[in-house]
Tab-separated table of C-alpha atoms in Angstrom:
chain	number	residue	atom	x	y	z
I	1	MET	CA	0.254	0.039	-0.093
I	2	PHE	CA	3.037	2.538	0.717
I	3	LEU	CA	4.387	1.935	-2.534
I	4	ARG	CA	1.361	2.573	-4.581
I	5	GLN	CA	1.727	5.969	-3.168
I	6	LEU	CA	5.654	6.834	-4.583
I	7	GLU	CA	2.825	6.150	-8.075
I	8	PRO	CA	-0.049	6.741	-8.086
I	9	ARG	CA	-2.965	5.953	-11.275
I	10	THR	CA	-4.888	7.866	-11.590
I	11	ALA	CA	-4.204	11.239	-12.543
I	12	ARG	CA	-2.349	14.350	-11.279
I	13	THR	CA	-3.738	17.541	-11.530
I	14	THR	CA	-0.173	20.750	-11.179
I	15	ALA	CA	-1.028	22.342	-7.942
I	16	GLU	CA	-1.483	18.163	-6.707
I	17	VAL	CA	2.197	17.833	-8.169
I	18	ILE	CA	3.670	21.092	-6.497
I	19	LYS	CA	2.171	19.852	-3.143
I	20	PHE	CA	3.696	16.401	-3.328
I	21	ALA	CA	7.313	18.297	-3.863
I	22	LEU	CA	6.507	20.556	-2.014
I	23	TRP	CA	6.077	19.073	1.052
I	24	PRO	CA	9.511	17.424	1.537
I	25	LEU	CA	11.699	20.334	1.448
I	26	ALA	CA	9.157	22.298	3.961
I	27	VAL	CA	9.319	19.134	7.327
I	28	MET	CA	13.069	19.681	6.097
I	29	THR	CA	13.602	23.507	5.534
I	30	VAL	CA	11.721	23.555	9.729
I	31	LEU	CA	13.721	20.528	10.830
I	32	ASN	CA	17.218	22.293	10.121
I	33	ARG	CA	16.219	25.787	11.405
I	34	VAL	CA	15.220	23.982	14.903
I	35	PHE	CA	17.382	22.056	15.661
I	36	ILE	CA	20.191	22.281	13.896
I	37	LYS	CA	20.625	26.179	12.604
I	38	ALA	CA	18.286	27.093	16.016
I	39	VAL	CA	20.501	24.708	19.078
I	40	ASN	CA	23.742	25.866	17.479
I	41	GLY	CA	23.089	29.727	17.936
I	42	PHE	CA	24.083	32.344	16.894
I	43	ILE	CA	27.747	35.636	18.184
I	44	THR	CA	24.166	37.165	18.552
I	45	ASP	CA	22.120	35.746	21.697
I	46	ASP	CA	18.735	38.089	22.441
I	47	TYR	CA	18.478	35.048	24.824
I	48	ARG	CA	20.587	35.728	27.658
I	49	PRO	CA	19.946	39.223	28.993
I	50	VAL	CA	16.660	37.652	29.331
I	51	TYR	CA	16.637	35.031	30.943
I	52	GLN	CA	19.530	36.954	32.968
I	53	ALA	CA	16.923	39.318	33.619
I	54	SER	CA	14.131	36.527	34.510
I	55	LEU	CA	17.113	35.373	37.241
I	56	ASP	CA	17.750	38.775	38.889
I	57	PHE	CA	13.372	38.559	38.853
I	58	LEU	CA	12.712	35.634	40.615
I	59	ASN	CA	15.742	36.099	43.213
I	60	GLY	CA	14.929	39.336	43.564
I	61	ARG	CA	17.451	41.737	42.611
I	62	PRO	CA	17.991	44.839	40.342
I	63	VAL	CA	16.693	43.752	36.844
I	64	TYR	CA	17.213	46.683	34.358
I	65	THR	CA	21.180	46.488	35.279
I	66	ALA	CA	22.202	46.754	31.197
I	67	ASN	CA	24.766	48.910	30.519
I	68	PHE	CA	23.681	51.195	26.973
I	69	ASP	CA	26.721	51.452	26.239
I	70	SER	CA	27.527	48.361	24.557
I	71	VAL	CA	26.511	46.870	21.259
I	72	ASP	CA	25.248	43.889	22.757
I	73	PRO	CA	22.109	42.923	23.093
I	74	HIS	CA	20.049	44.662	26.133
I	75	TYR	CA	17.484	43.312	28.328
I	76	LEU	CA	14.800	45.973	27.966
I	77	TYR	CA	11.410	44.447	28.285
I	78	PRO	CA	8.920	46.706	31.005
I	79	PRO	CA	8.062	44.960	34.449
I	80	SER	CA	3.968	43.169	32.556
I	81	GLY	CA	6.591	41.252	30.553
I	82	THR	CA	9.172	40.192	33.185
I	83	LEU	CA	6.373	38.879	34.772
I	84	LEU	CA	5.217	36.593	32.073
I	85	ILE	CA	8.728	35.882	31.169
I	86	ALA	CA	10.088	35.097	34.210
I	87	PRO	CA	8.770	30.590	34.796
I	88	ILE	CA	11.552	30.686	32.459
I	89	ALA	CA	14.550	30.727	34.250
I	90	ALA	CA	13.339	27.868	36.905
I	91	ILE	CA	15.590	25.658	34.440
I	92	ASP	CA	18.985	25.638	34.015
I	93	TYR	CA	19.895	28.500	30.262
I	94	GLU	CA	20.178	25.440	28.139
I	95	LYS	CA	17.439	23.650	29.065
I	96	SER	CA	15.669	26.850	28.905
I	97	ARG	CA	16.747	28.167	25.702
I	98	TRP	CA	15.369	24.980	23.913
I	99	LEU	CA	12.244	25.852	25.428
I	100	PHE	CA	12.238	29.210	24.896
I	101	ILE	CA	13.014	27.973	20.920
I	102	ALA	CA	10.574	24.977	20.237
I	103	LEU	CA	8.697	27.190	21.858
I	104	ASN	CA	8.429	30.204	19.694
I	105	ALA	CA	8.297	27.075	16.571
I	106	ILE	CA	5.234	26.083	18.032
I	107	ALA	CA	3.876	29.279	17.606
I	108	ILE	CA	5.189	30.460	14.099
I	109	LEU	CA	3.513	26.796	13.177
I	110	ILE	CA	0.772	27.185	14.723
I	111	ALA	CA	0.448	30.794	13.618
I	112	TRP	CA	0.841	29.517	9.602
I	113	TYR	CA	-1.701	27.450	10.217
I	114	LEU	CA	-3.840	30.265	11.174
I	115	LEU	CA	-3.230	31.793	8.512
I	116	LEU	CA	-4.037	30.161	5.911
I	117	ARG	CA	-7.690	29.781	7.397
I	118	LEU	CA	-7.647	33.742	7.580
I	119	PHE	CA	-7.527	32.867	3.376
I	120	ARG	CA	-9.198	29.708	3.167
I	121	TYR	CA	-6.964	27.426	2.900
I	122	THR	CA	-6.323	24.141	4.291
I	123	LEU	CA	-4.071	21.705	5.283
I	124	ASN	CA	-4.902	19.299	2.014
I	125	SER	CA	-4.361	22.708	0.089
I	126	VAL	CA	-1.222	24.176	-2.306
I	127	ALA	CA	-0.390	26.866	-0.110
I	128	ALA	CA	0.126	25.245	2.978
I	129	PRO	CA	3.858	23.330	1.940
I	130	ALA	CA	4.639	27.222	-0.327
I	131	LEU	CA	3.556	29.597	2.961
I	132	LEU	CA	4.793	27.149	4.906
I	133	LEU	CA	8.287	26.969	2.842
I	134	ALA	CA	8.409	30.412	2.844
I	135	MET	CA	8.425	30.965	6.589
I	136	PHE	CA	11.181	29.180	7.007
I	137	MET	CA	13.250	30.325	4.008
I	138	SER	CA	12.934	33.652	5.478
I	139	GLU	CA	15.380	36.081	7.183
I	140	THR	CA	12.344	36.777	9.764
I	141	VAL	CA	12.256	33.462	10.702
I	142	ILE	CA	15.100	31.800	10.377
I	143	ASN	CA	16.804	35.533	12.691
I	144	THR	CA	14.114	35.243	15.471
I	145	LEU	CA	15.367	31.336	16.174
I	146	VAL	CA	18.839	31.646	15.837
I	147	PHE	CA	18.892	34.418	18.116
I	148	THR	CA	16.188	33.280	20.077
I	149	ASN	CA	13.631	36.054	20.722
I	150	VAL	CA	10.427	36.199	21.007
I	151	ASN	CA	8.719	37.875	17.946
I	152	GLY	CA	6.915	34.459	17.420
I	153	CYS	CA	5.163	34.640	20.057
I	154	VAL	CA	3.909	37.931	19.087
I	155	LEU	CA	3.164	36.744	15.419
I	156	LEU	CA	0.731	34.017	17.202
I	157	ALA	CA	-0.917	36.870	19.087
I	158	GLU	CA	-1.401	39.494	15.657
I	159	LEU	CA	-3.064	35.763	14.298
I	160	ILE	CA	-4.903	34.990	16.581
I	161	PHE	CA	-6.138	39.192	17.149
I	162	ILE	CA	-7.239	39.536	13.746
I	163	HIS	CA	-9.358	35.852	13.785
I	164	LEU	CA	-10.870	37.250	16.782
I	165	LEU	CA	-11.072	41.010	15.533
I	166	LEU	CA	-13.160	40.026	12.347
I	167	LYS	CA	-15.521	37.193	14.102
I	168	ARG	CA	-16.084	40.602	16.639
I	169	ARG	CA	-15.312	39.072	19.206
I	170	ASP	CA	-13.748	42.459	20.830
I	171	LEU	CA	-12.783	41.155	24.168
I	172	TRP	CA	-11.117	38.017	23.064
I	173	ALA	CA	-8.586	40.637	20.541
I	174	GLY	CA	-8.265	42.711	22.320
I	175	ALA	CA	-7.249	39.958	25.457
I	176	ALA	CA	-4.607	39.328	22.688
I	177	LEU	CA	-3.310	42.153	21.608
I	178	GLY	CA	-2.404	43.537	25.301
I	179	LEU	CA	-0.662	40.269	26.850
I	180	SER	CA	2.241	41.032	23.608
I	181	ILE	CA	2.270	44.943	23.811
I	182	ALA	CA	2.533	43.894	27.742
I	183	VAL	CA	5.823	42.351	27.103
I	184	LYS	CA	6.619	44.609	24.031
I	185	PRO	CA	3.818	47.499	21.935
I	186	THR	CA	5.254	46.416	18.682
I	187	LEU	CA	1.612	45.745	18.252
I	188	ALA	CA	0.145	48.490	19.347
I	189	PRO	CA	-0.808	49.957	16.256
I	190	LEU	CA	-2.966	47.951	15.262
I	191	LEU	CA	-5.726	48.686	17.924
I	192	LEU	CA	-6.010	52.182	14.945
I	193	ILE	CA	-7.552	49.330	12.976
I	194	ALA	CA	-10.121	48.249	16.164
I	195	LEU	CA	-9.925	51.970	16.860
I	196	VAL	CA	-11.387	52.972	12.587
I	197	ARG	CA	-13.550	49.880	12.832
I	198	GLY	CA	-15.457	51.733	16.423
I	199	GLN	CA	-14.746	47.726	17.646
I	200	TRP	CA	-13.583	50.042	21.455
I	201	LYS	CA	-14.371	47.192	23.868
I	202	VAL	CA	-10.384	45.154	22.640
I	203	PHE	CA	-9.289	48.614	24.615
I	204	ILE	CA	-10.787	47.554	27.552
I	205	THR	CA	-8.923	44.120	27.961
I	206	ALA	CA	-5.282	45.416	25.282
I	207	VAL	CA	-4.862	47.980	27.635
I	208	GLY	CA	-6.922	47.003	30.434
I	209	VAL	CA	-4.423	43.737	31.093
I	210	PRO	CA	-0.410	45.008	30.469
I	211	ILE	CA	-1.999	47.524	33.009
I	212	ALA	CA	-3.286	44.422	35.200
I	213	LEU	CA	0.491	42.626	35.029
I	214	THR	CA	2.101	45.820	35.248
I	215	ALA	CA	0.106	46.444	39.139
I	216	ILE	CA	1.269	42.540	40.174
I	217	ALA	CA	4.907	42.405	38.671
I	218	TRP	CA	5.501	46.275	40.180
I	219	PRO	CA	5.372	45.510	44.037
I	220	LEU	CA	7.330	41.619	43.258
I	221	SER	CA	10.602	44.351	41.129
I	222	LYS	CA	13.209	44.664	42.800
I	223	ASP	CA	14.151	48.063	40.830
I	224	PRO	CA	10.431	48.619	38.550
I	225	GLU	CA	10.985	52.245	38.853
I	226	LYS	CA	13.933	52.023	36.886
I	227	PHE	CA	11.635	51.107	33.586
I	228	LEU	CA	10.681	54.051	33.410
I	229	THR	CA	13.338	56.478	34.437
I	230	ARG	CA	16.418	54.458	32.691
I	231	THR	CA	15.194	52.289	29.858
I	232	ALA	CA	12.223	54.262	28.524
I	233	PRO	CA	13.834	56.948	27.359
I	234	TYR	CA	17.055	54.882	25.993
I	235	ILE	CA	14.097	53.040	23.650
I	236	PHE	CA	13.337	56.064	22.431
I	237	GLU	CA	16.314	57.099	21.848
I	238	SER	CA	17.703	56.751	17.875
I	239	ARG	CA	21.019	54.369	17.373
I	240	ASP	CA	23.452	54.106	15.225
I	241	TYR	CA	23.344	49.768	14.764
I	242	PHE	CA	21.114	47.266	14.286
I	243	ASN	CA	18.595	49.465	12.891
I	244	SER	CA	17.230	49.593	9.355
I	245	ALA	CA	14.773	51.551	10.568
I	246	ILE	CA	15.400	56.098	8.497
I	247	VAL	CA	16.784	58.026	11.491
I	248	GLY	CA	18.846	54.906	12.339
I	249	ASN	CA	20.883	54.376	8.808
I	250	GLY	CA	20.144	58.369	8.716
I	251	GLU	CA	23.051	58.174	11.992
I	252	TYR	CA	25.433	55.890	11.481
I	253	TYR	CA	25.123	58.005	7.288
I	254	GLY	CA	26.233	60.851	8.638
I	255	LEU	CA	22.709	62.474	7.102
I	256	PRO	CA	21.990	65.799	8.489
I	257	PRO	CA	18.593	65.894	10.846
I	258	TRP	CA	16.185	68.121	8.591
I	259	LEU	CA	16.899	65.681	5.493
I	260	THR	CA	16.280	62.953	8.208
I	261	TRP	CA	13.257	64.291	9.076
I	262	GLY	CA	12.231	65.035	5.464
I	263	MET	CA	12.603	61.665	4.210
I	264	ARG	CA	10.206	60.179	7.870
I	265	LEU	CA	6.805	63.475	7.400
I	266	VAL	CA	7.497	62.405	3.067
I	267	MET	CA	6.938	59.274	4.096
I	268	GLY	CA	4.130	59.926	6.423
I	269	VAL	CA	2.019	62.043	4.998
I	270	LEU	CA	1.565	58.740	2.123
I	271	VAL	CA	0.684	56.407	4.943
I	272	MET	CA	-1.288	57.935	5.359
I	273	LEU	CA	-2.671	59.432	1.726
I	274	THR	CA	-3.101	55.123	2.000
I	275	LEU	CA	-4.716	54.278	4.794
I	276	TRP	CA	-8.081	57.239	3.784
I	277	LEU	CA	-7.440	55.209	1.065
I	278	LEU	CA	-7.810	51.419	2.436
I	279	TYR	CA	-10.858	53.063	5.079
I	280	ARG	CA	-12.748	55.230	2.455
I	281	TYR	CA	-12.404	52.704	-0.264
I	282	TYR	CA	-11.999	48.753	1.189
I	283	ARG	CA	-13.194	48.661	5.336
I	284	ASP	CA	-16.090	46.378	3.434
I	285	ASP	CA	-13.510	43.834	2.922
I	286	GLU	CA	-12.909	42.809	6.002
I	287	VAL	CA	-10.257	40.343	5.517
I	288	PHE	CA	-8.705	42.781	2.527
I	289	PHE	CA	-8.981	45.771	5.002
I	290	VAL	CA	-7.572	44.711	8.086
I	291	CYS	CA	-4.551	42.945	6.672
I	292	THR	CA	-3.985	45.247	4.608
I	293	ALA	CA	-4.256	48.386	7.000
I	294	SER	CA	-2.188	46.520	9.518
I	295	GLY	CA	0.900	45.854	7.272
I	296	VAL	CA	0.785	48.976	5.982
I	297	LEU	CA	0.338	50.308	9.811
I	298	LEU	CA	3.193	48.209	11.295
I	299	THR	CA	5.661	48.859	7.504
I	300	ALA	CA	5.591	52.660	8.454
I	301	SER	CA	6.670	51.513	12.158
I	302	PHE	CA	9.511	49.581	11.596
I	303	LEU	CA	10.054	52.804	8.993
I	304	LEU	CA	9.667	56.021	10.999
I	305	SER	CA	10.416	55.301	14.612
I	306	SER	CA	13.083	54.718	16.240
I	307	LEU	CA	14.396	51.644	16.493
I	308	GLY	CA	13.235	48.775	13.631
I	309	GLN	CA	15.333	45.954	13.235
I	310	MET	CA	15.103	42.946	10.387
I	311	TYR	CA	12.850	40.945	11.685
I	312	TYR	CA	10.125	42.334	12.745
I	313	SER	CA	8.992	41.622	9.138
I	314	MET	CA	7.698	39.037	10.596
I	315	MET	CA	4.962	40.400	11.855
I	316	LEU	CA	4.355	41.158	8.055
I	317	PHE	CA	3.716	37.789	6.815
I	318	PRO	CA	-0.691	38.084	7.715
I	319	PHE	CA	-0.041	41.190	4.711
I	320	LEU	CA	2.221	40.084	2.150
I	321	MET	CA	-0.584	36.598	2.393
I	322	THR	CA	-3.185	38.788	0.950
I	323	VAL	CA	-1.457	38.898	-2.844
I	324	VAL	CA	-4.073	35.660	-2.916
I	325	LEU	CA	-6.770	38.097	-2.442
I	326	ARG	CA	-7.458	39.632	-6.725
I	327	ASN	CA	-7.938	43.502	-5.382
I	328	SER	CA	-4.001	43.312	-3.378
I	329	VAL	CA	-2.375	45.467	-3.494
I	330	LEU	CA	0.732	43.518	-4.042
I	331	ARG	CA	1.269	41.687	-7.273
I	332	ASN	CA	3.563	43.555	-10.071
I	333	TRP	CA	6.641	43.046	-9.694
I	334	PRO	CA	8.018	46.371	-7.381
I	335	ALA	CA	6.660	45.285	-4.492
I	336	TRP	CA	7.957	41.449	-4.019
I	337	LEU	CA	11.180	43.462	-5.319
I	338	ALA	CA	10.903	45.243	-2.081
I	339	ILE	CA	9.723	42.143	-0.018
I	340	PHE	CA	12.419	40.416	-1.160
I	341	GLY	CA	14.732	43.450	0.519
I	342	PHE	CA	13.530	42.668	4.448
I	343	MET	CA	12.162	39.130	3.595
I	344	SER	CA	15.529	37.686	1.784
I	345	TYR	CA	18.344	34.938	4.040
I	346	ASP	CA	20.697	36.229	1.976
I	347	LYS	CA	23.591	38.655	3.073
I	348	TRP	CA	25.354	41.291	0.415
I	349	LEU	CA	28.602	41.307	2.414
I	350	SER	CA	31.060	41.265	-0.514
I	351	ASP	CA	34.754	40.335	0.032
I	352	ARG	CA	35.618	42.458	-3.945
I	353	TRP	CA	33.113	45.125	-3.295
I	354	GLN	CA	33.189	45.462	0.486
I	355	HIS	CA	32.233	48.842	0.062
I	356	VAL	CA	28.941	48.583	-2.391
I	357	GLY	CA	27.831	45.119	-0.744
I	358	ARG	CA	28.331	47.173	2.771
I	359	ASN	CA	25.891	49.523	1.835
I	360	LEU	CA	23.342	46.741	-0.522
I	361	GLU	CA	23.206	45.166	2.698
I	362	TYR	CA	23.073	47.722	5.156
I	363	LEU	CA	20.347	49.681	4.273
I	364	ARG	CA	18.104	47.530	1.393
I	365	ILE	CA	15.898	46.470	5.005
I	366	THR	CA	15.501	49.822	4.883
I	367	PHE	CA	14.408	50.634	1.343
I	368	GLY	CA	12.889	47.350	1.326
I	369	TRP	CA	9.741	49.333	4.085
I	370	GLY	CA	9.910	52.143	1.894
I	371	LEU	CA	9.195	50.936	-1.203
I	372	LEU	CA	6.390	48.320	-0.116
I	373	LEU	CA	4.441	51.291	1.137
I	374	VAL	CA	5.501	53.954	-1.766
I	375	VAL	CA	4.633	51.046	-3.668
I	376	VAL	CA	0.957	50.155	-1.988
I	377	PHE	CA	0.094	54.224	-2.043
I	378	CYS	CA	0.831	54.357	-5.947
I	379	VAL	CA	-1.007	51.552	-6.640
I	380	LEU	CA	-4.287	52.691	-4.537
I	381	GLY	CA	-4.127	55.868	-5.718
I	382	ASP	CA	-4.079	54.441	-9.434
I	383	ARG	CA	-6.930	53.133	-9.192
I	384	TYR	CA	-8.619	56.125	-7.419
I	385	LEU	CA	-7.777	59.419	-10.441
I	386	ALA	CA	-8.591	55.867	-12.469
I	387	ALA	CA	-11.662	55.154	-11.124
I	388	ARG	CA	-12.431	58.618	-10.339
I	389	ARG	CA	-11.884	59.752	-14.000
I	390	GLU	CA	-14.637	56.992	-15.117
I	391	GLY	CA	-17.000	58.250	-12.398
I	392	ARG	CA	-16.498	55.147	-10.799
I	393	LEU	CA	-15.718	56.392	-7.030
I	394	PRO	CA	-19.214	56.087	-5.784
I	395	PHE	CA	-19.152	52.217	-6.899
I	396	GLY	CA	-15.231	51.695	-5.165
I	397	ILE	CA	-11.934	52.168	-6.700
I	398	ASP	CA	-11.175	48.418	-8.702
I	399	PRO	CA	-10.977	48.358	-12.329
I	400	ALA	CA	-13.648	46.458	-13.729
I	401	TRP	CA	-11.230	44.120	-15.707
I	402	MET	CA	-9.921	42.320	-11.274
I	403	ARG	CA	-13.902	41.693	-10.686
I	404	SER	CA	-12.748	38.191	-12.979
I	405	ALA	CA	-9.239	38.218	-11.158
I	406	PRO	CA	-8.489	34.931	-9.547
I	407	ASP	CA	-9.341	35.133	-5.586
I	408	SER	CA	-8.879	32.475	-2.651
I	409	ARG	CA	-12.519	33.428	-2.142
I	410	ASP	CA	-13.532	31.717	-4.821
I	411	PRO	CA	-15.806	28.512	-4.574
I	412	ALA	CA	-12.942	25.424	-5.929
I	413	PRO	CA	-13.506	24.061	-8.962
I	414	ALA	CA	-15.408	20.770	-9.218
I	415	PRO	CA	-12.338	18.156	-9.898
I	416	ALA	CA	-11.548	17.178	-12.935
I	417	PRO	CA	-12.690	13.206	-14.336
I	418	SER	CA	-11.212	10.447	-12.857
I	419	VAL	CA	-8.767	8.356	-14.525
I	420	LYS	CA	-9.687	4.613	-15.002
I	421	SER	CA	-7.506	2.811	-13.641
I	422	ASN	CA	-4.897	-0.696	-15.028
I	423	GLU	CA	-8.023	-2.918	-13.851
I	424	ALA	CA	-11.756	-0.676	-14.754
I	425	VAL	CA	-9.886	-1.244	-17.878
I	426	ALA	CA	-8.910	-4.736	-18.025
I	427	ALA	CA	-12.402	-5.466	-16.539
I	428	ASP	CA	-13.749	-3.731	-19.585
I	429	SER	CA	-12.452	-5.480	-21.601
I	430	VAL	CA	-14.213	-8.733	-20.564
I	431	ARG	CA	-17.963	-6.827	-21.002
I	432	SER	CA	-19.742	-8.896	-23.677
I	433	PRO	CA	-20.404	-6.688	-26.881
I	434	ASN	CA	-23.772	-5.202	-25.967
I	435	GLY	CA	-21.799	-3.546	-22.792
I	436	SER	CA	-23.017	-5.953	-20.661
I	437	ALA	CA	-21.689	-7.960	-18.345
I	438	PRO	CA	-20.994	-11.980	-18.387
I	439	GLU	CA	-23.702	-14.169	-16.763
I	440	GLU	CA	-20.954	-15.849	-14.737
I	441	GLN	CA	-19.477	-12.143	-13.592
I	442	LYS	CA	-22.819	-10.975	-12.290
I	443	ARG	CA	-24.056	-13.925	-10.023
I	444	ILE	CA	-20.702	-12.990	-8.602
I	445	SER	CA	-20.980	-9.418	-7.426
I	446	VAL	CA	-24.833	-9.960	-6.614
I	447	GLU	CA	-22.932	-12.477	-3.489
């Protein structure tokens, strides 16, 4: 029976053939990233300061003692995040790190499944192995596991939030978002989506959960006030290393402040216009609106804030998945050139052309985020201008041809007629000339 699966006797569609090829590639890639690359680790270790802070918290020692003059990873989580993460220090460092890798890998896999379901794909679809392979080939997943940070759990919180938001389960959606904000505020911009959709109850738990956790953690911490007086100011400062935000690269290359601020303001205006077009013409297309607007908001926060790091791009997976929707703004090559810039694990450092290679490596993330925002604005702006010229604005800005474009929400086509197996053909060959089976075969079939 097993050997028969290696050579199916019925015809297969192209999608099935691709699915058979992608599943082993995807599974082996996941195993390599989790058990080889992540366990091996790297010179950058985001987990050690987290483990040390958790150990200090459990033993009643000061937590916020990082030396911000060094370029080593620092512990920047608020007291609420310390409270949530502290149990990881209950065991020794190595086993604790392995457990944290497993926790984030499982979170990413659950997020992968939720992402499939969000766009109406099943585990039996060709999208399942393709998406899994793409995720674990990306820089953001690889370095999240190798550096061992909490971004995998934050991605899961984002997908849970989006699912619950679309189902109008506001309090639970806010709770998922609040748990992630209690550790790090990466997803805080998504509150704007709940605001414009009028889902006010989201704020009750999204704000209440971090406040409640902080209230519990504050008396248990040795130096919680140091987070406000020492760590928080550092978080809002820009730095010129490991920082792909505009201000970070501006400082690294010595750009004048007026030029850095000018670029940030121009991009900010583009983002606001993009969000207005999305809200004005797409807010009723809930999946497209929520995923696209969240991608624009998060990309803008990475690019325009004081700190943006490449592996933050993991939170853009829901946005990138909108490419399967007919009105996606990502169905063009400039968008995927931009995505390559901040998702690819390739290194562009060159031994032969060192200066050029260094610039390509340091700037590709910033240019990728910026180009993606420009592409989204241009696509929506072109649709708006075309609809205004043609007098279609009251009916939306999607062109007429888009109604017949492929979309993941379309019903699946009816399966093609199956090809008869060799046994069926052989059975047909023994039939009588008038098409009926011999009497002996009839009796056997009745019995």
